[in-house]
Coordinates of C-alpha atoms in Angstrom, one line a residue:
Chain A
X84 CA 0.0 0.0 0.0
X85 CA 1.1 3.6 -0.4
X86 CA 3.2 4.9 2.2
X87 CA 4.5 8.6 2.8
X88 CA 9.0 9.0 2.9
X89 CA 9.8 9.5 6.1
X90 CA 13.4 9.9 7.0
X91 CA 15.5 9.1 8.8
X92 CA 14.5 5.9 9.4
X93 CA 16.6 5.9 12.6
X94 CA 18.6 8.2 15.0
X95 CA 21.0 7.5 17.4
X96 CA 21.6 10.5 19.5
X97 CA 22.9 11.9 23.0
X98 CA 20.6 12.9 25.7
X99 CA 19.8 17.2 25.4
X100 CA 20.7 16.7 21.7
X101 CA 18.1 18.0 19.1
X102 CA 16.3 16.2 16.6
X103 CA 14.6 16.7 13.1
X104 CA 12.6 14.2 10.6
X105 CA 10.3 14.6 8.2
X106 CA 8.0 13.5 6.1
X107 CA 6.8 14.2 1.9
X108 CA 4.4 12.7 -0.1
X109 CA 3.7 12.8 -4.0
X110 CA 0.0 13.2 -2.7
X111 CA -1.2 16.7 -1.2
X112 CA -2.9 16.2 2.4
X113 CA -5.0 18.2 3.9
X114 CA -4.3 17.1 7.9
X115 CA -1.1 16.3 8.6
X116 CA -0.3 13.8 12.3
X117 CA 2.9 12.7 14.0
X118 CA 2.4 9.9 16.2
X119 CA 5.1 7.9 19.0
X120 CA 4.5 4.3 19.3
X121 CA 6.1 2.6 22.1
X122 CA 7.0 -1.7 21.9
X123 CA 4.2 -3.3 21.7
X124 CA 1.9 -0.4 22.0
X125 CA -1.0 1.2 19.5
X126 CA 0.7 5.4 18.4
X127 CA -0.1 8.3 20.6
X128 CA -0.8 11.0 19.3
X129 CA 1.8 14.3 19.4
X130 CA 0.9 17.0 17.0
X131 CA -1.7 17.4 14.6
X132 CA -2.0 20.0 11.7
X133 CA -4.6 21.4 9.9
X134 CA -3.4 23.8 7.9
X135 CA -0.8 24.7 5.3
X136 CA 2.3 26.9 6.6
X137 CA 1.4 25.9 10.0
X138 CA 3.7 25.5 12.6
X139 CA 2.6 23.5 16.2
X140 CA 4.4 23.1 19.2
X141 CA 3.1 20.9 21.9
X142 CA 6.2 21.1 25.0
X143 CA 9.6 20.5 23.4
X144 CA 7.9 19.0 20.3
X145 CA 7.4 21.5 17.4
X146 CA 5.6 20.3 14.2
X147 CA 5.1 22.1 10.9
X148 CA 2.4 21.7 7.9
X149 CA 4.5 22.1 4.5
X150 CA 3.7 25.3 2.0
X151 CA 3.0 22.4 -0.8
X152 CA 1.1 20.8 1.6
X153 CA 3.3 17.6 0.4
X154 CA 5.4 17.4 3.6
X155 CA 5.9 17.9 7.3
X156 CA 8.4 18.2 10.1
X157 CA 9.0 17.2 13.3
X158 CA 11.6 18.6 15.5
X159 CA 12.5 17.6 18.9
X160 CA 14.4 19.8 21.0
X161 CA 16.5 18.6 24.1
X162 CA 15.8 15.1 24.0
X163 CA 15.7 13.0 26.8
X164 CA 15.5 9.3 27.5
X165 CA 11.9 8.8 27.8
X166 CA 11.9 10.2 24.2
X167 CA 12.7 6.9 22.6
X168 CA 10.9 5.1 20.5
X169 CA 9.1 5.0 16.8
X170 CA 7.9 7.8 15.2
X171 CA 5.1 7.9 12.2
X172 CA 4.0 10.7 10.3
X173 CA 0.3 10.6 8.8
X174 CA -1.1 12.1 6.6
X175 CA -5.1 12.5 5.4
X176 CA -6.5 13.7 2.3
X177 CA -10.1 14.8 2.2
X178 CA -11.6 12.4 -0.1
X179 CA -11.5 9.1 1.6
X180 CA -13.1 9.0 5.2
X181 CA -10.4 10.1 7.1
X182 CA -8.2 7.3 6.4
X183 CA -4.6 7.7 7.2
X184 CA -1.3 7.0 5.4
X185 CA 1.5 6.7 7.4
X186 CA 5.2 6.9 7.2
X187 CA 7.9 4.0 7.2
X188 CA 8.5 5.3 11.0
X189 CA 11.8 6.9 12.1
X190 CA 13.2 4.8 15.5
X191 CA 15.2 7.5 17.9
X192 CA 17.3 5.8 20.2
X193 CA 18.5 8.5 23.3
X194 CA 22.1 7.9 24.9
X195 CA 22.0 9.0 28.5
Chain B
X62 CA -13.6 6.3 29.2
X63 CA -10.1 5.0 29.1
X64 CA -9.6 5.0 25.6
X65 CA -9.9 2.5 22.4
X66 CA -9.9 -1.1 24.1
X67 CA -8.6 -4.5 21.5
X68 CA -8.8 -7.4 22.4
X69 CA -7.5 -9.9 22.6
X70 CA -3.8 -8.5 22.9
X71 CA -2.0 -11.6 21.8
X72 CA -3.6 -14.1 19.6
X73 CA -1.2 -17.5 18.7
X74 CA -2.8 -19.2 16.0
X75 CA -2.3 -22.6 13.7
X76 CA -2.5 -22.0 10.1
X77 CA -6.4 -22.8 8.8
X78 CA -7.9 -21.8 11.7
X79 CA -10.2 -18.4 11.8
X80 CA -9.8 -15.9 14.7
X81 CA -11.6 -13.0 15.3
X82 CA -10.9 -9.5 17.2
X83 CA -12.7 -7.0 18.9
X84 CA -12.9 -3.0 19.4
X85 CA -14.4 -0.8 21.5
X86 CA -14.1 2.8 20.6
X87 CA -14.1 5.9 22.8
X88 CA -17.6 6.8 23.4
X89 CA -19.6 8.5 21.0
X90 CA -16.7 8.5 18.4
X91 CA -18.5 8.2 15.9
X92 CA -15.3 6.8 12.9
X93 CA -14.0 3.5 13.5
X94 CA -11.2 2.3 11.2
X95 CA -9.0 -0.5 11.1
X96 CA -5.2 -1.1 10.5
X97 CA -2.5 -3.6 10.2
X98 CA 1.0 -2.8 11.0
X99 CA 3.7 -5.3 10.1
X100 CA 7.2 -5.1 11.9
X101 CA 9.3 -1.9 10.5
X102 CA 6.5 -0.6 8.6
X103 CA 4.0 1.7 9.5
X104 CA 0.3 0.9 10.0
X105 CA -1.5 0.2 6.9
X106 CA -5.5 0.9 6.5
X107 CA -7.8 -1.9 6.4
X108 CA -11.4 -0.6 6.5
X109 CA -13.5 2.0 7.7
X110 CA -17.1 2.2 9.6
X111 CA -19.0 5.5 10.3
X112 CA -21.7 4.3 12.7
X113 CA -22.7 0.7 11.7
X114 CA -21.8 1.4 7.7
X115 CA -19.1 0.5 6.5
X116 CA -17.5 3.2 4.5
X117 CA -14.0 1.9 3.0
X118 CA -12.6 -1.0 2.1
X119 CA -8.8 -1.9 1.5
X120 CA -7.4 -3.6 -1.3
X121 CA -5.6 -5.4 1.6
X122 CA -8.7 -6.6 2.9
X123 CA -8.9 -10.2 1.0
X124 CA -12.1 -12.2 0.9
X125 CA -10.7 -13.8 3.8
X126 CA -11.4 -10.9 5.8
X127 CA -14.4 -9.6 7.3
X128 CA -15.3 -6.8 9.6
X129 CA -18.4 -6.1 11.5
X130 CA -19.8 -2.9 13.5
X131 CA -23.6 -4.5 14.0
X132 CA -25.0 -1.7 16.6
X133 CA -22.5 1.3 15.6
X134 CA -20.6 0.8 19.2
X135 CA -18.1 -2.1 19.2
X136 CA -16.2 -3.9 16.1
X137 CA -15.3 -6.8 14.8
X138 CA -12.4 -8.0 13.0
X139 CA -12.7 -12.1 11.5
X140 CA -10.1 -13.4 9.5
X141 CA -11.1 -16.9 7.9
X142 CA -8.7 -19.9 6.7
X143 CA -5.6 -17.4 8.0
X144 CA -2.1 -17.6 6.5
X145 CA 1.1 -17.0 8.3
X146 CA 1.6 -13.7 6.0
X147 CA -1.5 -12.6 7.8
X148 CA 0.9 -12.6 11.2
X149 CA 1.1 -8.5 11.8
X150 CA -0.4 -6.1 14.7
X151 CA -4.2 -5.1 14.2
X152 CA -4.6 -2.1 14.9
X153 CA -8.2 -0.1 15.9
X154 CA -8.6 3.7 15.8
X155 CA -11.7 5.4 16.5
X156 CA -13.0 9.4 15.9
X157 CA -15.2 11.7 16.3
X158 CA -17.7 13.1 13.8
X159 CA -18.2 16.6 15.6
X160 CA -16.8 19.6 16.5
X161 CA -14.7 21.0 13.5
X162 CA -10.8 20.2 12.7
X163 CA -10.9 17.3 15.9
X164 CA -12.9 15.1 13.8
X165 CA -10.0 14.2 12.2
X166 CA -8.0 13.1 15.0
X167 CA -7.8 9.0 15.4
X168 CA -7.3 7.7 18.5
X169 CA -5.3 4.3 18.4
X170 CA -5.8 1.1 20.5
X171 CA -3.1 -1.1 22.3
X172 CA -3.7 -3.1 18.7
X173 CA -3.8 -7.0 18.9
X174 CA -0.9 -9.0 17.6
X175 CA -1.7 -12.0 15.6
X176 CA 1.2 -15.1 15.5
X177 CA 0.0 -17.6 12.5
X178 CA 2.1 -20.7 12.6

């Protein structure tokens, strides 16, 4: 099935570092998500977007809804360890329900 | 309300045999959709109900898959005759239908992970 590029598809980084992925798509979307999933757990969502050019923050989590409405970012800044895990981006269009299409997932791993 | 509850959370099956899942969405949500997720991929949409209609279905969603929502509330999820490519998490997601850019929002279960062997 179609998925959206999302890169990296995984990060290794030091506790308080800062970290960026994103997301494009050949499709335009008019809702943009970005989910954590944890082992063995359904995603939770972080940030959602509604609207092109806009930018979301939600604690040390900032989020922002491409111009082309093609892609998305997600920045994290001063990571810390609890920040690990797998990270999707969605995306819905506005002609099929509200059905999702998700990401490949980027995995963060945090180094106390 | 605590949420979208699957279950079961684990289901170990033999190859041939049918098993079935269930969903309970967040009250009143009225969007119930369903997903499969396969390790190192992200979840993949299966079907879609908006009350006790089902809206959507997946080209994923082989004969050998059938989904119910008989009374709008709860879901089901049977797959028949199942094959060990059918081994994935099933995931459930639920939404509401009001109150403006939120009913866009899905709201993800614990999922249910399926073993064929």
């Amino acid at each position: 099935g179609q998925q959206l590029n999302q890169s990296p598809q995984s990060m290794f980084i030091q506790e308080g570092e800062d970290v960026s992925m994103n997301c494009t798509s050949s499709s335009i979307f008019n809702t943009w998500l970005w989910y954590k999933q944890d082992p063995g757990e359904g995603p939770v969502l972080l940030i959602a977007l509604y609207k092109a050019g806009e930018l979301t923050s939600n604690g040390r989590l900032t989020a922002q809804f491409g111009i082309t409405r093609k892609d998305s970012f997600l920045n994290i800044s001063a990571s810390i360890p609890s920040d690990v895990g797998i990270y999707f981006c969605a995306g819905q269009s506005g002609t099929s329900y509200g059905k999702l299409t998700f990401g490949q997932g980027t995995i963060l791993t945090v180094h106390p | 309300d605590t949420g979208v509850s699957q279950n079961p959370r684990h289901k170990i099956t033999k190859r041939g045999q049918n098993v079935t899942f269930r969903c309970d969405p967040i009250s009143e949500h009225n969007r119930l959709y369903w997903y499969r997720q396969t390790l190192g991929q992200g979840p993949e949409f299966l079907t879609y109900f908006q009350n006790e209609a089902q809206l959507e279905k997946s080209r994923l969603l082989s004969d050998r898959f059938s989904a119910e929502r008989p009374k709008g509330s709860f879901s089901t999820l049977e797959i028949q005759r199942t094959e060990q490519g059918d081994s994935a998490m099933y995931l459930c997601a639920s939404s509401p239908i009001r109150g403006g850019a939120a009913k866009n929002i899905q709201y993800f279960g614990a999922g249910t992970r399926l073993s064929v062997l």
